[in-house]
CSV table of C-alpha atoms in Angstrom, one decimal:
chain,number,residue,atom,x,y,z
A,1,MET,CA,116.6,109.8,87.7
A,2,PHE,CA,113.6,110.8,85.6
A,3,PRO,CA,110.8,113.0,86.8
A,4,SER,CA,107.8,111.0,88.0
A,5,SER,CA,105.3,113.3,86.3
A,6,VAL,CA,105.2,114.6,82.7
A,7,PRO,CA,107.0,118.0,82.7
A,8,PRO,CA,105.8,120.9,80.5
A,9,ARG,CA,107.7,121.4,77.3
A,10,GLN,CA,107.4,125.2,77.6
A,11,VAL,CA,106.3,127.5,80.5
A,12,LYS,CA,105.0,131.0,80.9
A,13,ILE,CA,107.1,133.8,82.3
A,14,GLY,CA,105.7,133.5,85.8
A,15,ASP,CA,106.7,129.8,86.1
A,16,ALA,CA,110.1,130.6,84.6
A,17,ALA,CA,110.7,133.3,87.1
A,18,ALA,CA,109.5,131.1,90.0
A,19,PHE,CA,111.8,128.3,89.0
A,20,VAL,CA,114.9,130.5,88.6
A,21,GLY,CA,114.2,132.5,91.7
A,22,THR,CA,113.7,135.9,90.1
A,23,THR,CA,110.7,138.0,89.0
A,24,PRO,CA,108.9,138.4,85.6
A,25,ARG,CA,110.0,142.0,85.7
A,26,ALA,CA,113.6,141.1,85.9
A,27,ILE,CA,113.3,138.6,83.0
A,28,ARG,CA,111.6,141.3,80.9
A,29,HIS,CA,114.6,143.6,81.7
A,30,TYR,CA,117.0,140.9,80.6
A,31,HIS,CA,115.1,140.9,77.2
A,32,GLU,CA,115.3,144.7,77.0
A,33,ILE,CA,119.1,144.9,77.5
A,34,GLY,CA,119.8,142.0,75.2
A,35,LEU,CA,120.9,139.6,77.9
A,36,LEU,CA,118.2,137.1,77.1
A,37,PRO,CA,116.9,136.5,73.5
A,38,GLU,CA,113.2,136.9,73.0
A,39,PRO,CA,111.6,133.4,73.2
A,40,VAL,CA,108.7,132.1,71.1
A,41,ARG,CA,105.2,133.3,71.9
A,42,GLY,CA,102.2,131.2,72.2
A,43,GLY,CA,98.9,131.6,70.5
A,44,ASP,CA,97.8,134.1,73.2
A,45,GLY,CA,100.8,136.3,72.4
A,46,ARG,CA,102.6,135.6,75.7
A,47,ARG,CA,106.2,134.5,76.0
A,48,ARG,CA,107.0,130.8,76.3
A,49,TYR,CA,110.2,129.5,77.8
A,50,GLY,CA,111.9,126.2,76.9
A,51,TYR,CA,114.8,124.2,78.3
A,52,GLU,CA,117.6,126.3,76.7
A,53,ASP,CA,115.9,129.5,77.9
A,54,MET,CA,115.8,128.2,81.5
A,55,ILE,CA,119.4,127.1,81.3
A,56,ARG,CA,120.5,130.6,80.3
A,57,LEU,CA,118.3,132.1,83.0
A,58,LEU,CA,119.8,129.9,85.7
A,59,TRP,CA,123.4,130.9,84.6
A,60,ILE,CA,122.3,134.6,84.6
A,61,ARG,CA,120.9,134.2,88.1
A,62,ARG,CA,124.1,132.5,89.4
A,63,MET,CA,126.3,135.2,87.9
A,64,ALA,CA,124.2,138.0,89.3
A,65,ASP,CA,124.2,136.3,92.7
A,66,ALA,CA,128.0,136.3,92.5
A,67,GLY,CA,128.0,140.1,92.1
A,68,ILE,CA,128.7,140.2,88.4
A,69,ALA,CA,127.0,143.2,86.6
A,70,LEU,CA,124.4,142.4,84.0
A,71,ASP,CA,126.4,144.2,81.3
A,72,ALA,CA,129.4,141.9,82.1
A,73,ILE,CA,127.1,138.8,82.0
A,74,ARG,CA,125.8,139.9,78.6
A,75,ASP,CA,129.4,140.4,77.3
A,76,ALA,CA,130.4,137.0,78.7
A,77,PHE,CA,127.6,135.2,76.8
A,78,ALA,CA,128.6,137.1,73.7
A,79,ASP,CA,132.2,136.2,74.1
A,80,THR,CA,133.2,139.8,73.4
A,81,ALA,CA,134.7,140.9,76.7
A,82,GLN,CA,137.2,139.6,79.2
A,83,ALA,CA,135.7,138.6,82.5
A,84,ASP,CA,136.2,141.2,85.2
A,85,SER,CA,136.2,140.0,88.8
A,86,ASP,CA,135.6,143.2,90.7
A,87,THR,CA,133.2,143.0,93.6
A,88,ASP,CA,130.8,145.8,94.5
A,89,THR,CA,131.2,147.3,98.0
A,90,VAL,CA,128.1,147.4,100.2
A,91,ALA,CA,127.0,151.0,101.1
A,92,VAL,CA,125.7,151.3,104.6
A,93,THR,CA,123.0,154.0,105.2
A,94,ASP,CA,121.8,155.5,108.5
A,95,THR,CA,118.6,154.0,109.9
A,96,ASP,CA,116.0,156.4,111.2
A,97,THR,CA,114.0,155.4,114.2
A,98,ASP,CA,111.0,156.8,116.0
A,99,ALA,CA,111.9,155.0,119.3
A,100,ASP,CA,111.5,157.3,122.3
A,101,THR,CA,113.3,155.1,124.8
A,102,ASP,CA,116.7,153.5,125.2
A,103,ASP,CA,115.1,150.1,124.6
A,104,GLY,CA,113.7,151.3,121.3
A,105,ILE,CA,117.1,152.5,120.2
A,106,ALA,CA,118.7,149.3,121.3
A,107,ASP,CA,116.2,147.3,119.3
A,108,THR,CA,116.9,149.4,116.2
A,109,LEU,CA,120.7,149.0,116.6
A,110,GLU,CA,120.3,145.3,117.1
A,111,ARG,CA,118.3,145.0,113.9
A,112,LEU,CA,120.9,147.1,112.0
A,113,ALA,CA,123.7,144.9,113.4
A,114,GLU,CA,121.9,141.8,112.1
A,115,THR,CA,121.4,143.4,108.7
A,116,LEU,CA,125.1,144.2,108.4
A,117,LEU,CA,126.1,140.7,109.5
A,118,ALA,CA,123.8,139.3,106.8
A,119,ARG,CA,125.2,141.7,104.2
A,120,GLU,CA,128.8,140.8,105.2
A,121,ALA,CA,128.0,137.1,104.9
A,122,GLU,CA,126.4,137.6,101.4
A,123,LEU,CA,129.5,139.6,100.3
A,124,ARG,CA,131.8,136.8,101.5
A,125,ARG,CA,129.7,134.3,99.6
A,126,GLN,CA,129.9,136.5,96.4
A,127,ARG,CA,133.7,136.8,96.7
A,128,THR,CA,134.0,133.1,97.2
A,129,ALA,CA,131.9,132.4,94.1
A,130,VAL,CA,133.9,134.9,92.0
A,131,GLN,CA,137.2,133.4,93.2
A,132,ARG,CA,136.0,129.9,92.4
A,133,MET,CA,135.0,131.0,88.9
A,134,ARG,CA,138.4,132.5,88.4
A,135,THR,CA,140.1,129.4,89.7
A,136,GLU,CA,138.1,127.0,87.6
A,137,GLY,CA,138.3,129.3,84.5
A,138,SER,CA,134.7,128.5,83.5
A,139,ARG,CA,131.1,128.5,84.7
A,140,ALA,CA,131.9,125.4,86.7
A,141,GLY,CA,133.0,127.7,89.4
A,142,LEU,CA,129.5,128.9,89.9
A,143,LEU,CA,128.4,125.5,91.1
A,144,SER,CA,128.6,124.7,94.8
A,145,ASP,CA,131.9,123.8,96.4
A,146,LEU,CA,130.7,120.3,97.0
A,147,VAL,CA,130.2,119.8,93.3
A,148,THR,CA,133.3,121.5,92.0
A,149,SER,CA,135.6,119.8,94.5
A,150,ARG,CA,134.5,116.4,93.1
A,151,LEU,CA,135.2,117.4,89.5
A,152,LYS,CA,138.8,118.5,90.2
A,153,GLY,CA,141.5,116.5,88.5
A,154,LEU,CA,139.4,115.5,85.4
A,155,PRO,CA,141.3,115.6,82.0
A,156,GLU,CA,141.1,119.0,80.3
A,157,GLY,CA,138.2,119.2,78.0
A,158,SER,CA,136.6,116.0,79.3
A,159,LEU,CA,133.7,117.8,81.0
A,160,ARG,CA,131.2,119.2,78.5
A,161,GLN,CA,129.0,122.3,78.7
A,162,ALA,CA,126.0,119.9,78.6
A,163,ASP,CA,127.4,118.2,81.7
A,164,LEU,CA,127.6,121.5,83.5
A,165,ASP,CA,124.1,122.4,82.4
A,166,SER,CA,122.8,119.1,83.8
A,167,LEU,CA,124.6,119.6,87.1
A,168,LEU,CA,123.2,123.2,87.3
A,169,VAL,CA,119.6,122.0,86.9
A,170,THR,CA,120.1,119.1,89.3
A,171,GLU,CA,121.6,121.4,91.9
A,172,ARG,CA,118.6,123.8,91.5
A,173,ILE,CA,116.1,120.9,92.1
A,174,PHE,CA,117.9,118.6,94.5
A,175,GLY,CA,120.5,120.8,96.0
A,176,PRO,CA,124.3,120.6,96.1
A,177,LEU,CA,124.3,117.1,97.5
A,178,GLY,CA,122.2,115.7,94.7
A,179,ALA,CA,124.4,117.4,92.1
A,180,ALA,CA,127.5,116.1,93.8
A,181,VAL,CA,126.2,112.6,93.6
A,182,GLN,CA,125.3,113.1,89.9
A,183,ALA,CA,128.8,114.4,89.3
A,184,GLY,CA,130.0,110.8,89.7
A,185,ARG,CA,128.2,110.0,86.4
A,186,PHE,CA,130.1,112.6,84.5
A,187,ILE,CA,133.4,111.6,86.1
A,188,ALA,CA,132.8,108.1,84.9
A,189,LEU,CA,132.0,109.4,81.4
A,190,ALA,CA,135.0,111.7,81.3
A,191,THR,CA,137.4,108.9,82.3
A,192,HIS,CA,135.9,106.1,80.1
A,193,PRO,CA,135.9,107.2,76.4
A,194,ASP,CA,134.1,104.1,75.3
A,195,LEU,CA,131.2,104.9,77.7
A,196,ARG,CA,131.2,108.5,76.5
A,197,ARG,CA,130.8,107.3,72.9
A,198,GLU,CA,128.0,105.0,73.8
A,199,SER,CA,126.3,107.7,75.8
A,200,ASP,CA,126.5,110.0,72.8
A,201,ARG,CA,125.0,107.3,70.6
A,202,VAL,CA,122.1,106.5,73.0
A,203,ASP,CA,121.5,110.2,73.5
A,204,ALA,CA,121.3,110.8,69.7
A,205,ALA,CA,118.9,107.8,69.4
A,206,GLU,CA,116.6,109.3,72.1
A,207,GLU,CA,116.7,112.7,70.4
A,208,ALA,CA,115.6,111.1,67.2
A,209,LEU,CA,112.4,110.0,68.9
A,210,ASP,CA,110.8,113.4,68.0
A,211,ASP,CA,107.2,114.3,67.4
A,212,THR,CA,107.1,112.4,64.1
A,213,VAL,CA,107.6,109.1,65.9
A,214,ALA,CA,104.5,107.3,67.3
A,215,VAL,CA,104.7,106.1,70.9
A,216,ASP,CA,104.1,102.5,69.8
A,217,ASP,CA,106.9,102.6,67.2
A,218,PRO,CA,109.3,99.7,67.6
A,219,ARG,CA,112.2,102.1,67.8
A,220,VAL,CA,110.9,103.4,71.1
A,221,ALA,CA,111.2,100.0,72.8
A,222,GLN,CA,114.6,99.4,71.1
A,223,VAL,CA,116.0,102.7,72.3
A,224,ALA,CA,114.7,102.0,75.8
A,225,ALA,CA,116.5,98.7,75.9
A,226,GLU,CA,119.7,100.4,74.7
A,227,ARG,CA,119.3,103.1,77.4
A,228,HIS,CA,118.8,100.4,80.1
A,229,ALA,CA,121.9,98.5,78.9
A,230,PHE,CA,124.0,101.6,78.9
A,231,GLU,CA,122.9,102.6,82.4
A,232,LYS,CA,123.9,99.1,83.6
A,233,ALA,CA,127.3,99.5,82.1
A,234,LEU,CA,127.7,102.9,83.5
A,235,HIS,CA,126.7,101.8,87.0
A,236,THR,CA,129.2,98.9,86.8
A,237,ALA,CA,132.0,101.4,85.8
A,238,ILE,CA,131.0,103.7,88.7
A,239,GLU,CA,131.1,100.7,91.2
A,240,ASP,CA,134.4,99.4,89.8
A,241,SER,CA,136.1,102.8,90.0
A,242,GLY,CA,135.1,103.4,93.6
A,243,LEU,CA,132.9,106.4,92.8
A,244,ALA,CA,130.0,104.9,94.6
A,245,GLU,CA,132.0,104.7,97.8
A,246,GLY,CA,132.7,108.4,97.4
A,247,ASP,CA,129.0,109.0,97.5
A,248,ASP,CA,128.9,107.7,101.1
A,249,ALA,CA,131.7,110.1,102.0
A,250,LEU,CA,129.7,112.9,100.5
A,251,PHE,CA,126.7,112.2,102.6
A,252,ASP,CA,128.9,112.1,105.7
A,253,LEU,CA,130.5,115.4,104.8
A,254,TRP,CA,127.1,117.0,104.1
A,255,ASP,CA,125.7,115.9,107.5
A,256,THR,CA,128.8,117.2,109.3
A,257,SER,CA,128.8,120.6,107.5
A,258,HIS,CA,125.0,121.1,107.8
A,259,PRO,CA,124.1,120.0,111.4
A,260,ALA,CA,121.2,122.5,111.7
A,261,SER,CA,119.7,122.1,108.2
A,262,ALA,CA,116.6,120.4,109.6
A,263,ASP,CA,116.0,123.2,112.1
A,264,GLU,CA,115.8,126.2,109.9
A,265,ASP,CA,114.3,129.3,111.5
A,266,GLU,CA,110.7,129.9,110.5
A,267,ASP,CA,111.6,133.4,109.2
A,268,GLU,CA,114.4,132.1,106.9
A,269,GLY,CA,114.8,134.5,104.0
A,270,GLU,CA,114.4,137.6,106.1
A,271,ASP,CA,117.4,139.9,106.7
A,272,GLY,CA,116.3,141.0,110.2
A,273,THR,CA,114.4,144.1,108.9
A,274,GLY,CA,111.4,142.3,107.5
A,275,ARG,CA,112.7,142.5,104.0
A,276,SER,CA,113.4,139.5,101.7
A,277,SER,CA,117.0,138.5,101.4
A,278,GLY,CA,116.5,137.5,97.8
A,279,ARG,CA,117.3,133.8,98.4
A,280,GLU,CA,113.9,132.5,99.5
A,281,HIS,CA,113.7,130.8,96.1
A,282,GLU,CA,116.0,128.1,97.5
A,283,THR,CA,113.2,126.8,99.7
A,284,MET,CA,111.2,125.5,96.6
A,285,SER,CA,110.6,121.8,96.9
A,286,ALA,CA,112.0,119.4,94.4
A,287,PHE,CA,108.4,118.5,93.3
A,288,GLU,CA,107.6,122.2,92.7
A,289,ALA,CA,110.8,122.8,90.8
A,290,ILE,CA,110.3,119.8,88.5
A,291,GLY,CA,106.9,121.1,87.6
A,292,LYS,CA,108.3,124.4,86.6
A,293,MET,CA,111.3,123.3,84.6
A,294,PRO,CA,110.4,122.6,81.0
A,295,TYR,CA,111.9,119.6,79.1
A,296,ASP,CA,111.2,119.5,75.3
A,297,PHE,CA,110.5,115.7,75.2
A,298,SER,CA,108.2,114.3,72.6
A,299,PRO,CA,105.5,111.7,73.7
A,300,ALA,CA,107.7,109.0,72.1
A,301,ARG,CA,110.7,110.0,74.1
A,302,LEU,CA,108.7,110.2,77.3
A,303,ARG,CA,107.4,106.7,76.6
A,304,CYS,CA,111.0,105.5,76.0
A,305,MET,CA,112.0,106.9,79.4
A,306,GLU,CA,109.1,105.1,81.0
A,307,LEU,CA,110.0,101.8,79.4
A,308,ALA,CA,113.7,102.2,80.4
A,309,GLU,CA,112.5,102.7,84.0
A,310,GLU,CA,110.3,99.7,83.8
A,311,LEU,CA,113.1,97.5,82.6
A,312,ALA,CA,115.3,98.7,85.5
A,313,ALA,CA,112.5,98.1,88.0
A,314,HIS,CA,111.8,94.7,86.7
A,315,GLU,CA,115.5,93.7,86.8
A,316,SER,CA,115.8,95.1,90.3
A,317,THR,CA,112.8,93.0,91.5
A,318,ALA,CA,114.1,89.9,89.8
A,319,SER,CA,117.5,90.2,91.4
């Protein structure tokens, strides 16, 4: 699925922070400690972040959410240290209250109990994420259970880092269910070497449509036709392998495990004390997220994507 609007090729630090779910100050800190390379700067002297920068920021965010120290994340990216899976313990501090009545004290204790429950739930989530990462032996373990469970059993080395990057972005924009459905695409590619080779060829042809290629160049329409033909072949392989039927099971599983997802509390993101839980970024809509995630596509490549979509739409209407 391609974005319906033309995405930016680079974004400023504020949009980068909003997309990832962190703050500009945190990103500047990543630069200071060498966790994130300094990006290019625009004519106004401000940092500009592209696709690869955002991928790295998303992985940093997921690792930090899993309780991994920034120094350890930096070492992991540099491939100079062995991953350490220790989890930090949560320190509980006394809460002062000015309440003069038993009711006031009871309210304070109730808020404290809610805070501790939220912290315990977050700690369990971190432990689960770390254990998944250890079990998977790669960053695949930082994706949601729904996604990683669908990728189990694939031949070793058949899943590429670019595949994980794509799943990470899809999960950020469309949630775990969207990424789990997209995983069927990479399962088909991993189990059909001929389709993987054709995918690589079409991808390379699209990447060759750089800024030196005009939008009306005949190669644009040719590559669009090749993309359309490949997507048809991939869709057929997915249907024949039964992966599409697995998508229906995914939707059923999601509905069963998230019965109250449509009735979220209005104060979601609060930990019971009025403070942010740090996960409010997950409420960003898909439309907002797409507008903040840069894709370095040339005008010719964007036109190629549009033509491929038109071919698919025309064939769907005709059938």
